Structure formats: C-alpha cells, structure tokens
PDB file of C-alpha atoms and ligand atoms in Angstrom:
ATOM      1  CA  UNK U   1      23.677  36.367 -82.270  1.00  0.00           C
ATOM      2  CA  UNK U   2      23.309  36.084 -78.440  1.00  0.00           C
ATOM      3  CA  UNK U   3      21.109  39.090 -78.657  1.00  0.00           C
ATOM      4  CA  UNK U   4      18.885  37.066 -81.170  1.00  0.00           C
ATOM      5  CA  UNK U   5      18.978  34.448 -78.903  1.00  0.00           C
ATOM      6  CA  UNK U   6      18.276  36.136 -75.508  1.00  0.00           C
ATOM      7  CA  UNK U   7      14.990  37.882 -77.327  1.00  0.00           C
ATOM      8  CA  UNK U   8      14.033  34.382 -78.604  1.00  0.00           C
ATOM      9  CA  UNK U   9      14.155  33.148 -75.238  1.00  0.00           C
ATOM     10  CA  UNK U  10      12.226  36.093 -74.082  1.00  0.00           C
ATOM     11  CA  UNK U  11       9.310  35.564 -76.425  1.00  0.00           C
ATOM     12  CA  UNK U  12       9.462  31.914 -75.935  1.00  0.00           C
ATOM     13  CA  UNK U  13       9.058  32.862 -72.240  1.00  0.00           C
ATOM     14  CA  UNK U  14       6.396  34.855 -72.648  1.00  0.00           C
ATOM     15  CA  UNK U  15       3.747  31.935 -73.377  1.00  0.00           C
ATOM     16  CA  UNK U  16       4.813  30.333 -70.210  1.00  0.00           C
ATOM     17  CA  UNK U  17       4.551  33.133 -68.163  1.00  0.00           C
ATOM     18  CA  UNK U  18       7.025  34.605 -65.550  1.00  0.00           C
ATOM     19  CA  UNK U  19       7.913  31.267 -64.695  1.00  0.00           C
ATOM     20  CA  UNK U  20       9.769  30.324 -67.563  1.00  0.00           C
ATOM     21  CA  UNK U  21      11.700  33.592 -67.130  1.00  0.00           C
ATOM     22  CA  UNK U  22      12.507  33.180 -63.868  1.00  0.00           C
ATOM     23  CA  UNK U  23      13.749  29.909 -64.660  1.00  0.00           C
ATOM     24  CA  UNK U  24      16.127  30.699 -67.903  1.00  0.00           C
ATOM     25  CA  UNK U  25      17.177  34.015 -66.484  1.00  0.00           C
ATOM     26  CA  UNK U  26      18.990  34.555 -62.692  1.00  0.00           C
ATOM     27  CA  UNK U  27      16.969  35.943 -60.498  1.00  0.00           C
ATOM     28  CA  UNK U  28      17.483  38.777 -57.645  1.00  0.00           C
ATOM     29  CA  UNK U  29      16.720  36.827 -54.390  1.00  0.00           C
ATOM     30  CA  UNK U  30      13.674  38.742 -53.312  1.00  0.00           C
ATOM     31  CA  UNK U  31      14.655  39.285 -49.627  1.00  0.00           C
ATOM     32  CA  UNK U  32      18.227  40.836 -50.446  1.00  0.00           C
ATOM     33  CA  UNK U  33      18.302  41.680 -53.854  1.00  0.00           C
ATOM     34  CA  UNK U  34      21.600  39.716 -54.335  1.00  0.00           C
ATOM     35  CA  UNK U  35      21.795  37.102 -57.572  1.00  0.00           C
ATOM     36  CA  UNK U  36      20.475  34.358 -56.821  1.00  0.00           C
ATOM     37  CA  UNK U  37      23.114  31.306 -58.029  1.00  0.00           C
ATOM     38  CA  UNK U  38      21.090  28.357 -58.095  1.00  0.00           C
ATOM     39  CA  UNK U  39      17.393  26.717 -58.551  1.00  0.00           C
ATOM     40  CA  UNK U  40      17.371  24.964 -55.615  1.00  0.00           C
ATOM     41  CA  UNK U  41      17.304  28.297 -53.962  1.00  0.00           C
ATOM     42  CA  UNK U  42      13.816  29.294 -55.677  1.00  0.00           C
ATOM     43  CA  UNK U  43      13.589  33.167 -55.065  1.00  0.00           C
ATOM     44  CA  UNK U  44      16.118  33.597 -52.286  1.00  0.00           C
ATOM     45  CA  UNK U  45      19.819  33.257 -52.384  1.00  0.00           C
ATOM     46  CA  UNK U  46      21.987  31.046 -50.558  1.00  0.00           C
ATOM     47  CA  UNK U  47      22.979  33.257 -47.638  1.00  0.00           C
ATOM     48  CA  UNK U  48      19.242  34.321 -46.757  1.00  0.00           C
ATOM     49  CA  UNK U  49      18.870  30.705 -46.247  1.00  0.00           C
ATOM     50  CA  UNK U  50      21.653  30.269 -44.189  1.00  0.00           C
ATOM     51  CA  UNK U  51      20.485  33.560 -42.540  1.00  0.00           C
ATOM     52  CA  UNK U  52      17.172  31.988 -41.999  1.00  0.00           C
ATOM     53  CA  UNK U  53      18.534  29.219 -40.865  1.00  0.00           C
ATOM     54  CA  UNK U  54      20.620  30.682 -37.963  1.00  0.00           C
ATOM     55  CA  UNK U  55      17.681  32.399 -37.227  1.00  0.00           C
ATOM     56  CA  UNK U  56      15.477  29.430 -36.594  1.00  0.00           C
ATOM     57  CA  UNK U  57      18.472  27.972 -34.144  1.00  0.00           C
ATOM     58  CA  UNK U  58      17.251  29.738 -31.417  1.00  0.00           C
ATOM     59  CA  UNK U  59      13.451  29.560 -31.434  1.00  0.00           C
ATOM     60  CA  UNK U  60      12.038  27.224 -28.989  1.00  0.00           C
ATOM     61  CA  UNK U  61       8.439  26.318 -30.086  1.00  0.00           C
ATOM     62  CA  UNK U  62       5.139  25.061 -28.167  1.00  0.00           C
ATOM     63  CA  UNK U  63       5.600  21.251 -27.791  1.00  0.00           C
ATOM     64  CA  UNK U  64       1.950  21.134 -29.394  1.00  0.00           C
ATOM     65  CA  UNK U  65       1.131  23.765 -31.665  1.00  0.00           C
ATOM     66  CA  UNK U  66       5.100  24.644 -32.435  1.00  0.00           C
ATOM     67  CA  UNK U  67       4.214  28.435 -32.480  1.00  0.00           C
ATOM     68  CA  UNK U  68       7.682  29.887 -31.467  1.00  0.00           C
ATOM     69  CA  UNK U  69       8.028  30.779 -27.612  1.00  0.00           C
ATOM     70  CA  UNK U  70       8.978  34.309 -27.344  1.00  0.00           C
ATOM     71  CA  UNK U  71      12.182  35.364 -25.355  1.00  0.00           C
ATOM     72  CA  UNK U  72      12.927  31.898 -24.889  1.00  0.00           C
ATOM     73  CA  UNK U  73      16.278  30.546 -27.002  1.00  0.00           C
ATOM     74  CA  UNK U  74      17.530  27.130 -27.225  1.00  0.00           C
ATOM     75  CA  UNK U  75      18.680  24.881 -30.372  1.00  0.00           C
ATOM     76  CA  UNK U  76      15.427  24.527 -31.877  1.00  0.00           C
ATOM     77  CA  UNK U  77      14.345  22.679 -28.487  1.00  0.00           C
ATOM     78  CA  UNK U  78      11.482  20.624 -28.598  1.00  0.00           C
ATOM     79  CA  UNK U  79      10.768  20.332 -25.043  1.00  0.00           C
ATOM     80  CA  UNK U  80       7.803  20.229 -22.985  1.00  0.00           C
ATOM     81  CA  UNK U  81       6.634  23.890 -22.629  1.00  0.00           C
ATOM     82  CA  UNK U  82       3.084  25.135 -24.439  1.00  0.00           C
ATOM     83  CA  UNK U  83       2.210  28.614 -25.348  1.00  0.00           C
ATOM     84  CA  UNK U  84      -0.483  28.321 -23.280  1.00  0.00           C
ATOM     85  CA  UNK U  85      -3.457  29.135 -26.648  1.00  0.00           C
ATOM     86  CA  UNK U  86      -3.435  25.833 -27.909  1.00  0.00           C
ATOM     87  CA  UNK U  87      -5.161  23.861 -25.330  1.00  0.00           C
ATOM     88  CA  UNK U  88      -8.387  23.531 -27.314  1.00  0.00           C
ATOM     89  CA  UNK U  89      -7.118  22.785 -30.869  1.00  0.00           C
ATOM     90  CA  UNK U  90      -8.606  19.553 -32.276  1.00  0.00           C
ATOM     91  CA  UNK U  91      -5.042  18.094 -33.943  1.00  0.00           C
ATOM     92  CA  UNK U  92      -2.534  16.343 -31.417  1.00  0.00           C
ATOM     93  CA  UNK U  93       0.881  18.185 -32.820  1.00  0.00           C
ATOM     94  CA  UNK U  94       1.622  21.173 -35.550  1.00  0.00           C
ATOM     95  CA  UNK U  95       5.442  21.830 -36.743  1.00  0.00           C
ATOM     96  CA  UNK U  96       6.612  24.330 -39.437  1.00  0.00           C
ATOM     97  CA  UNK U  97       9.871  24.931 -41.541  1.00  0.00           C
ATOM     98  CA  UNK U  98      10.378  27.930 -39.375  1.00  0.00           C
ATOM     99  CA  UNK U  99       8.585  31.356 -39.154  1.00  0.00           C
ATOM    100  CA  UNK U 100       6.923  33.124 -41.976  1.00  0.00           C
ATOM    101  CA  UNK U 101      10.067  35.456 -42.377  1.00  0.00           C
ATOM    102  CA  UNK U 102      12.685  35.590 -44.994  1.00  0.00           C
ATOM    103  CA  UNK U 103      13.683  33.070 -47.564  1.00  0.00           C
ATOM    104  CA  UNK U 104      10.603  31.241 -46.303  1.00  0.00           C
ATOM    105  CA  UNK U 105       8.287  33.711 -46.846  1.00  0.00           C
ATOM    106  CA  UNK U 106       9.117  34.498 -50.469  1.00  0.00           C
ATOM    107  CA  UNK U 107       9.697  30.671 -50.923  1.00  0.00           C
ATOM    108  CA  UNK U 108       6.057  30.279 -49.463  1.00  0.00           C
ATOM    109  CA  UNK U 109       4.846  32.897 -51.756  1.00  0.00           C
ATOM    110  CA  UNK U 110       6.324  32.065 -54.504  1.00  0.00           C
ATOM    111  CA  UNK U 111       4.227  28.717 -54.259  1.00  0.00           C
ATOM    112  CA  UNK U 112       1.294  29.958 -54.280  1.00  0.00           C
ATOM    113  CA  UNK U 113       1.789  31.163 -57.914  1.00  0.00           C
ATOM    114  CA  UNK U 114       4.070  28.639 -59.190  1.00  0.00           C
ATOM    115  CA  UNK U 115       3.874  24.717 -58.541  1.00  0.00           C
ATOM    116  CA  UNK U 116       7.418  23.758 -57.754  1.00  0.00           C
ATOM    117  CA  UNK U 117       8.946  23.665 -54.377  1.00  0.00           C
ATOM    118  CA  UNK U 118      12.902  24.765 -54.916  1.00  0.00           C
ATOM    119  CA  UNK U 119      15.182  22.287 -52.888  1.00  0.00           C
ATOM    120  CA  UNK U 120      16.287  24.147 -50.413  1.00  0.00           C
ATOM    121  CA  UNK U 121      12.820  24.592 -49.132  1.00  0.00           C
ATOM    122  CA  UNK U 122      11.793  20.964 -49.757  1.00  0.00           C
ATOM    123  CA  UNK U 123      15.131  19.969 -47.735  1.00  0.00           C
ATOM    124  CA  UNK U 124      13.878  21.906 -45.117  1.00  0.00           C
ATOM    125  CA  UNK U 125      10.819  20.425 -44.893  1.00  0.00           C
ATOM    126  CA  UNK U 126      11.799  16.804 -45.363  1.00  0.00           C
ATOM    127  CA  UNK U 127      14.099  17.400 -42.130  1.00  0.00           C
ATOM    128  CA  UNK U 128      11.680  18.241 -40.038  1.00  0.00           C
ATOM    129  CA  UNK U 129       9.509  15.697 -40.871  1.00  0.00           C
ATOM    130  CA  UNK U 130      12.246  13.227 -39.939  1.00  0.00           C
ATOM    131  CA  UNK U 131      12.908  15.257 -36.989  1.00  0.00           C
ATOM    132  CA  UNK U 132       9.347  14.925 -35.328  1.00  0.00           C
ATOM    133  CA  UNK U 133       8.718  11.714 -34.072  1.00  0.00           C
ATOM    134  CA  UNK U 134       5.103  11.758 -34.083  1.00  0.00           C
ATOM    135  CA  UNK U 135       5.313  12.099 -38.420  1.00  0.00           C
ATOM    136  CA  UNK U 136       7.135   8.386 -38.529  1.00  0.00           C
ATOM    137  CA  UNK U 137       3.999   6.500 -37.795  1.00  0.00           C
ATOM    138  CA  UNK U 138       1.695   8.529 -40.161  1.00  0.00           C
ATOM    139  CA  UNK U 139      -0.049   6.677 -42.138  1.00  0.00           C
ATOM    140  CA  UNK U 140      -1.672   9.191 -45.341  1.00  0.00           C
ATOM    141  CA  UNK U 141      -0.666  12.831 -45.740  1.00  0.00           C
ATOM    142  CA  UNK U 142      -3.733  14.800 -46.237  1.00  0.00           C
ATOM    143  CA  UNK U 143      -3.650  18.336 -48.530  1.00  0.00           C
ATOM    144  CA  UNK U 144      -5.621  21.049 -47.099  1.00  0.00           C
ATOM    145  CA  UNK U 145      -8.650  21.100 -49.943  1.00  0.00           C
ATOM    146  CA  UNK U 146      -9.134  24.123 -51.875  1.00  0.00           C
ATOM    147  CA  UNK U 147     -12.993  25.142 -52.818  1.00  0.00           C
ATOM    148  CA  UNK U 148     -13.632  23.950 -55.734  1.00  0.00           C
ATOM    149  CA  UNK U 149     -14.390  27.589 -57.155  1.00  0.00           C
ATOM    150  CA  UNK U 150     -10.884  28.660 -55.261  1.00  0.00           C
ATOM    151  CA  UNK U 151      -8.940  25.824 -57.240  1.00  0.00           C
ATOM    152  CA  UNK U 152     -10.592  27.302 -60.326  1.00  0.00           C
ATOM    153  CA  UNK U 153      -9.470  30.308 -59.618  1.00  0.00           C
ATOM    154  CA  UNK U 154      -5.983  29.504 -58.516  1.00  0.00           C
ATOM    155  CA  UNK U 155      -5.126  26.483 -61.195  1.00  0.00           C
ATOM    156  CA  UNK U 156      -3.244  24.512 -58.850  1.00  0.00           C
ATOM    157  CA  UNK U 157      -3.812  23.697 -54.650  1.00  0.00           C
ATOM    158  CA  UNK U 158      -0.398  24.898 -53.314  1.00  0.00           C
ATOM    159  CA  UNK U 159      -0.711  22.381 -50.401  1.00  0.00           C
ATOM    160  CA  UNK U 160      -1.372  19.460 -52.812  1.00  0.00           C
ATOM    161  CA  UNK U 161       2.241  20.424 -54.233  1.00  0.00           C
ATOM    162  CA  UNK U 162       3.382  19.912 -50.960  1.00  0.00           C
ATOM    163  CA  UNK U 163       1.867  16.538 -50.507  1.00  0.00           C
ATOM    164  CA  UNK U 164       3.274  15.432 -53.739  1.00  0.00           C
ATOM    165  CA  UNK U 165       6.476  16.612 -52.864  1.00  0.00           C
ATOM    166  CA  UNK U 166       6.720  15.004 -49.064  1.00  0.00           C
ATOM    167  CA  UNK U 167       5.063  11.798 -50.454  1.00  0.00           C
ATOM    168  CA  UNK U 168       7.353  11.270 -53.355  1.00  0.00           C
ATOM    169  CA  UNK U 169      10.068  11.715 -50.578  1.00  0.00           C
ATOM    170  CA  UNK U 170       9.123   9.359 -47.980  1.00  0.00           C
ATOM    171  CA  UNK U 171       6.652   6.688 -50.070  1.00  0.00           C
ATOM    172  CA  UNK U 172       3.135   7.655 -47.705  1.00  0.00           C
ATOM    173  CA  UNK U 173      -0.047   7.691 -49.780  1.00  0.00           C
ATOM    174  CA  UNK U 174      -1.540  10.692 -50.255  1.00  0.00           C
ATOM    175  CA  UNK U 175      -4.952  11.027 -49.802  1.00  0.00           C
ATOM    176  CA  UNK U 176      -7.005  13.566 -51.987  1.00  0.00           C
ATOM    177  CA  UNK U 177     -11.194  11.966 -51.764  1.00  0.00           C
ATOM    178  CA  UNK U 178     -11.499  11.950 -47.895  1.00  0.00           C
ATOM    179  CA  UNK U 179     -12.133  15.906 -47.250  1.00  0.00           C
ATOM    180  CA  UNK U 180     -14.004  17.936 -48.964  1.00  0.00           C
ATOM    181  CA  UNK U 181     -14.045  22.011 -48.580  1.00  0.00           C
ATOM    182  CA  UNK U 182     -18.092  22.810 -48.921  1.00  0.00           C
ATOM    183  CA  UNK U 183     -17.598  26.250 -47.888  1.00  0.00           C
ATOM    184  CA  UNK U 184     -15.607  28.875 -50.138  1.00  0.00           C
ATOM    185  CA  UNK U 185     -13.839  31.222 -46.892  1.00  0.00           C
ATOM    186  CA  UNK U 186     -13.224  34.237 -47.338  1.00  0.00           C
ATOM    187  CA  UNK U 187      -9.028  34.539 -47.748  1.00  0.00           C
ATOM    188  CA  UNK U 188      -7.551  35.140 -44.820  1.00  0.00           C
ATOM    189  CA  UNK U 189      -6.341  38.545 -44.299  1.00  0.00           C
ATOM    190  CA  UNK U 190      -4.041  40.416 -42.211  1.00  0.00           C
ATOM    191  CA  UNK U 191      -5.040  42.073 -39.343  1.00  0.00           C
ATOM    192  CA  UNK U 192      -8.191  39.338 -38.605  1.00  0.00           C
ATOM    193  CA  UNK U 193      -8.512  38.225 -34.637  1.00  0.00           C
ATOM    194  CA  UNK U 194      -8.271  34.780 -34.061  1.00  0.00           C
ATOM    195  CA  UNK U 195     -11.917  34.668 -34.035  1.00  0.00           C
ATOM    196  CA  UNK U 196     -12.931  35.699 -36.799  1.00  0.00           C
ATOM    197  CA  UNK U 197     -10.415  33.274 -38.549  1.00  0.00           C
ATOM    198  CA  UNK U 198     -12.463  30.811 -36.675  1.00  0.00           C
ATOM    199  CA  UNK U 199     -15.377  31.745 -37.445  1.00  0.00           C
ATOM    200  CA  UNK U 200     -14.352  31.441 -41.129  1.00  0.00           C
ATOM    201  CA  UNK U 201     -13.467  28.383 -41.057  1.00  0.00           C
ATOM    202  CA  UNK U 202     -16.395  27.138 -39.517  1.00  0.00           C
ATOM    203  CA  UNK U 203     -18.073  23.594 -41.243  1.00  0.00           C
ATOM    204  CA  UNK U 204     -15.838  24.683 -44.555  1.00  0.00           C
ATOM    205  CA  UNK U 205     -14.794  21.101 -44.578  1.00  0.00           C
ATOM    206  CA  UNK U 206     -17.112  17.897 -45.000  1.00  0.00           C
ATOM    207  CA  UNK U 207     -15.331  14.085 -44.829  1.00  0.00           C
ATOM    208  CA  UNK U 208     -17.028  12.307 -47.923  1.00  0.00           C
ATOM    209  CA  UNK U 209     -15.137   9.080 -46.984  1.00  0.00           C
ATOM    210  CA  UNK U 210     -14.697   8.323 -43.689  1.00  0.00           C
ATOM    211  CA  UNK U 211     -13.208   5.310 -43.919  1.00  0.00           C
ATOM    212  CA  UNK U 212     -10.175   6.140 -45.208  1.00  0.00           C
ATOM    213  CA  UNK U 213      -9.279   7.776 -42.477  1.00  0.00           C
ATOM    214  CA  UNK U 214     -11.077   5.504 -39.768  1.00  0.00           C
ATOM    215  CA  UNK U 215      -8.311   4.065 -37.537  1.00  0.00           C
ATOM    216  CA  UNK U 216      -5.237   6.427 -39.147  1.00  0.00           C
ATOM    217  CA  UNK U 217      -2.741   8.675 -38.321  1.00  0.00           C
ATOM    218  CA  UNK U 218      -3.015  11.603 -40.421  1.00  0.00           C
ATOM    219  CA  UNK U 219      -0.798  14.466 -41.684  1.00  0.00           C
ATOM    220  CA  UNK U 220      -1.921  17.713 -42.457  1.00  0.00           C
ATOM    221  CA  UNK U 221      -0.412  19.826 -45.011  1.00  0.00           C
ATOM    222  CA  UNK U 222      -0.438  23.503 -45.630  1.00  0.00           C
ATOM    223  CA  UNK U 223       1.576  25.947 -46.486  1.00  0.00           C
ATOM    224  CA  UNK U 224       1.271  28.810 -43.703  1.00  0.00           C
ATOM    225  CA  UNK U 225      -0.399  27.876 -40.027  1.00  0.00           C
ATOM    226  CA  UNK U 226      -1.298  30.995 -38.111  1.00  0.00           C
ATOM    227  CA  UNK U 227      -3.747  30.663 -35.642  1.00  0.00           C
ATOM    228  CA  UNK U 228      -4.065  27.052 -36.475  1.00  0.00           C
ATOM    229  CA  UNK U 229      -7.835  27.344 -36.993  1.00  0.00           C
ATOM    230  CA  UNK U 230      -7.979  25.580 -40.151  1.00  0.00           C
ATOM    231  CA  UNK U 231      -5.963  22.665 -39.007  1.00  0.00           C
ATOM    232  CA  UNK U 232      -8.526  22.898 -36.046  1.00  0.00           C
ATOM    233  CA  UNK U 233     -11.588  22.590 -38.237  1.00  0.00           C
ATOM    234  CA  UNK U 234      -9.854  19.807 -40.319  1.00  0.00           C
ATOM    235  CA  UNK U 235      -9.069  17.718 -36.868  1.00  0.00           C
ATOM    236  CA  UNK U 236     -12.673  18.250 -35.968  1.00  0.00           C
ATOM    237  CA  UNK U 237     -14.107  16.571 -38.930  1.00  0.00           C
ATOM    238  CA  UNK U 238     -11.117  13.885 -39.526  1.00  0.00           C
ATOM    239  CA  UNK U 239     -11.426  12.838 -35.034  1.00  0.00           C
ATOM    240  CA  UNK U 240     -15.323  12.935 -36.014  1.00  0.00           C
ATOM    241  CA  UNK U 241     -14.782  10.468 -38.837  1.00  0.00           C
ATOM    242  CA  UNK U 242     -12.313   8.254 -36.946  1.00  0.00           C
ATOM    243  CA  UNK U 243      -9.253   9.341 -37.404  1.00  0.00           C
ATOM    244  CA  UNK U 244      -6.747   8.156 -34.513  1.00  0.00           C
ATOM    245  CA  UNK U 245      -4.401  10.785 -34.669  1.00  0.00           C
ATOM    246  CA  UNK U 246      -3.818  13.998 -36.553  1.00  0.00           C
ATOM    247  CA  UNK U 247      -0.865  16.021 -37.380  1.00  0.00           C
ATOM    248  CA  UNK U 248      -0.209  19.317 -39.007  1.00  0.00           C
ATOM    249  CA  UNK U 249       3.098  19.907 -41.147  1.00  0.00           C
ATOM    250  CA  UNK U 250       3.283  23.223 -42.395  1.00  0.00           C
ATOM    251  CA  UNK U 251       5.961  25.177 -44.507  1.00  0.00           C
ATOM    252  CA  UNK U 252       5.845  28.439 -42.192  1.00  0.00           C
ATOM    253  CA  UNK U 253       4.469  29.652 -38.823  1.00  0.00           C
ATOM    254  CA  UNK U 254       2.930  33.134 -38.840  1.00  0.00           C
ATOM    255  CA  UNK U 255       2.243  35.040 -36.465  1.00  0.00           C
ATOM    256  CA  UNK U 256      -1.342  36.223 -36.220  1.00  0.00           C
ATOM    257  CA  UNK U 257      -0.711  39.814 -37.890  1.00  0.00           C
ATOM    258  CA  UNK U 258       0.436  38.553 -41.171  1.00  0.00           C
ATOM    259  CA  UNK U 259      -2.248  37.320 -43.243  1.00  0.00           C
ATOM    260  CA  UNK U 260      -3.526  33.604 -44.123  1.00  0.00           C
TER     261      UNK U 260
HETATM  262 ZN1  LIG V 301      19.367  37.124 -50.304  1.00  0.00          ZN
HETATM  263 ZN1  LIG V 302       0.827  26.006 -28.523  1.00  0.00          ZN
END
C-alpha cells in the first residue's frame, strides 16, 4: 500500500518537476549531505545555517558597498571603514545576507530554478533589512529586470521573487514599469575582471518612467552582488531619472571569482 502510494506520489511529481519532489520527499541538504528536517530550511539543513551564521559573525563589511573586509573580525560591525573599490559606484549603500558560501549559496541557487524563498533565508534577509538604517526610509523596492528574451528563457525573474517576498513583509510598493533591461548581457561568468562585467552591463537598462522614481528612495534587489556593476548601471539610470537615493539589498556577496 505505501509502496503504491510513494510511486503515485512519484508520478504525480513528475508533472511538476523536481520541485514537487523535493517538496513531498526530505531532502539531503546540499552543502553537508545530512537530511534536511524542515522547509523552511530550503536545500540546507539546520546546522549549515547556524554554521553560516557563525560564520557571518565575524565579517566586518565596507560601510558602502558591504563587500566583507578581509582579516578584519568584529560582530558583523558596520562601522566606518571602505574597501577602498567602491568610491565610484553610482548607488549610496549595498548590504547582503552574508557571503556567497554555504547554505546561502545553494539557497541562492536553488532560486534561480525554483520561485520560493525557504524561511530561513527570507528571515535572514528581512533582518538585515531592519538592521540597515538607510532601508527604513525607502520608499519602492525595485527588482533587477530580466531581458525580456532572458525571462523567456528562465520563466520566472528570481529577483522579482525577492521583491515579492520583502514587500509582502514590510508593506513597500514594488515597482516593476520604471526600468527596463534593453540589452540581453551576456551571463556573468566566473573568472570575468571587473571590467569586463562593466562593460557588460553597459546601457542594458533604460528608465521608461521616470517619474516614479523622481524624488524616491529606492531599493535594489538581486540575488548575488559581485562587483556591484549592475547595481552601478541601475544607480546611473535611476540618479539620471531623479531618483534621491538608491540602495542595493542583495541575498549574497560574491567575491569576484565566482560567477554572476
Ligand atoms: Zn548541512
Ligand atoms: Zn566598498
């Protein structure tokens, strides 16, 4: 009997995709390989996140671009110090989750095939927006835009799940008409210098409707910031339309040899 009903499952499953699957069935957290015991920890289990988390404890990050500090250690310290590299980025203030490591990493891949952000990674995020400051007097949170031929592709804008999720979370308005992408970039890759990343990026974005923006803090959201060149091009255009202030929330912080 269970047998009939586990392959029922299965087949049922099968129409929907590994995502079904991974939802009826547990899953080996794909950091450690150890069950993982709940859904709110998405693909990673409970002690990777707590691993992650005493990880994160110690990195001090640029007051501006909140890249982490090397050799520097201090209870997630956001003091006054800069890396020094982000000097001529167009957005006022970037923050992450943490670095692209870990249960972050597989939560922040995870997302890119599957729309759902697990709780343990949406608490995460949700904490540091009420932990930054700057992020109380936003006024819209703004989804990186896919090209449209990307979003084709894809199905669903990973950052747009994002959005959803911070918005339905703290009330803000999201704002989906203002930017544009007019220029389908080549996907980021790993081992790409910082310039050609900006390069890339270069006029990929157009603001259709400035005046949604005119006059307004904005926030930013993307899954994984690397050399921040996106949010860069984005500030560009938004400062350009009006905007009084950007920000940049993203779920990770890479450094500049993984890929995105
Ligand atoms: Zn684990
Ligand atoms: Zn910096």
């Amino acid at each position: 009997m269970a047998e009939k009903i586990t392959s029922r499952l299965l087949r049922y499953g099968m129409r929907f995709g590994d995502a079904f699957i991974s939802i009826v069935y547990p899953t080996a957290c794909r950091v450690c390989g150890s069950p993982v015991g709940s859904l709110r920890d998405g693909v990673a289990c409970a002690n990777c996140w707590e691993a992650f988390d005493l990880n994160r404890l110690h990195d001090e990050v640029c007051a501006k671009c909140g890249v982490s500090l090397p050799g520097r250690s201090g209870l997630l310290i956001i003091g006054s110090r800069r890396c020094g590299r982000c000097e001529e980025l167009a957005f006022d203030l970037a923050r992450a989750c943490g670095p692209y490591q870990g249960a972050l990493k597989e939560s922040v891949l995870r997302l890119k095939t599957q729309p759902h952000m697990p709780g343990q990674l949406k608490m995460r995020m949700i904490a540091v927006f009420r932990q930054i400051e700057a992020f109380h007097s936003i006024d819209s949170i703004l989804p990186v835009p896919l090209h449209p031929k990307r979003l084709a592709e894809r199905a669903f804008n990973q950052s747009e799940v994002i959005a959803e999720t911070l918005a339905a979370e703290t009330g803000l308005p999201i704002d989906r008409s203002s930017l544009i992408r007019i220029r389908a970039t080549r996907r980021h890759r790993a081992g790409m210098s910082p310039l050609e990343r900006a390069r890339s990026m270069k006029n990929a974005f157009h603001l259709r409707a400035p005046r949604l923006i005119e006059n307004r803090s904005v926030l930013l959201v993307d899954d994984v910031m690397t050399t921040g060149s996106t949010a860069h091009e984005i500030a560009l255009v938004l400062g350009a339309g009006g905007a009084s202030k950007v920000s940049v929330l993203a779920l990770a912080r890479a450094r500049e040899s993984f890929g995105h």
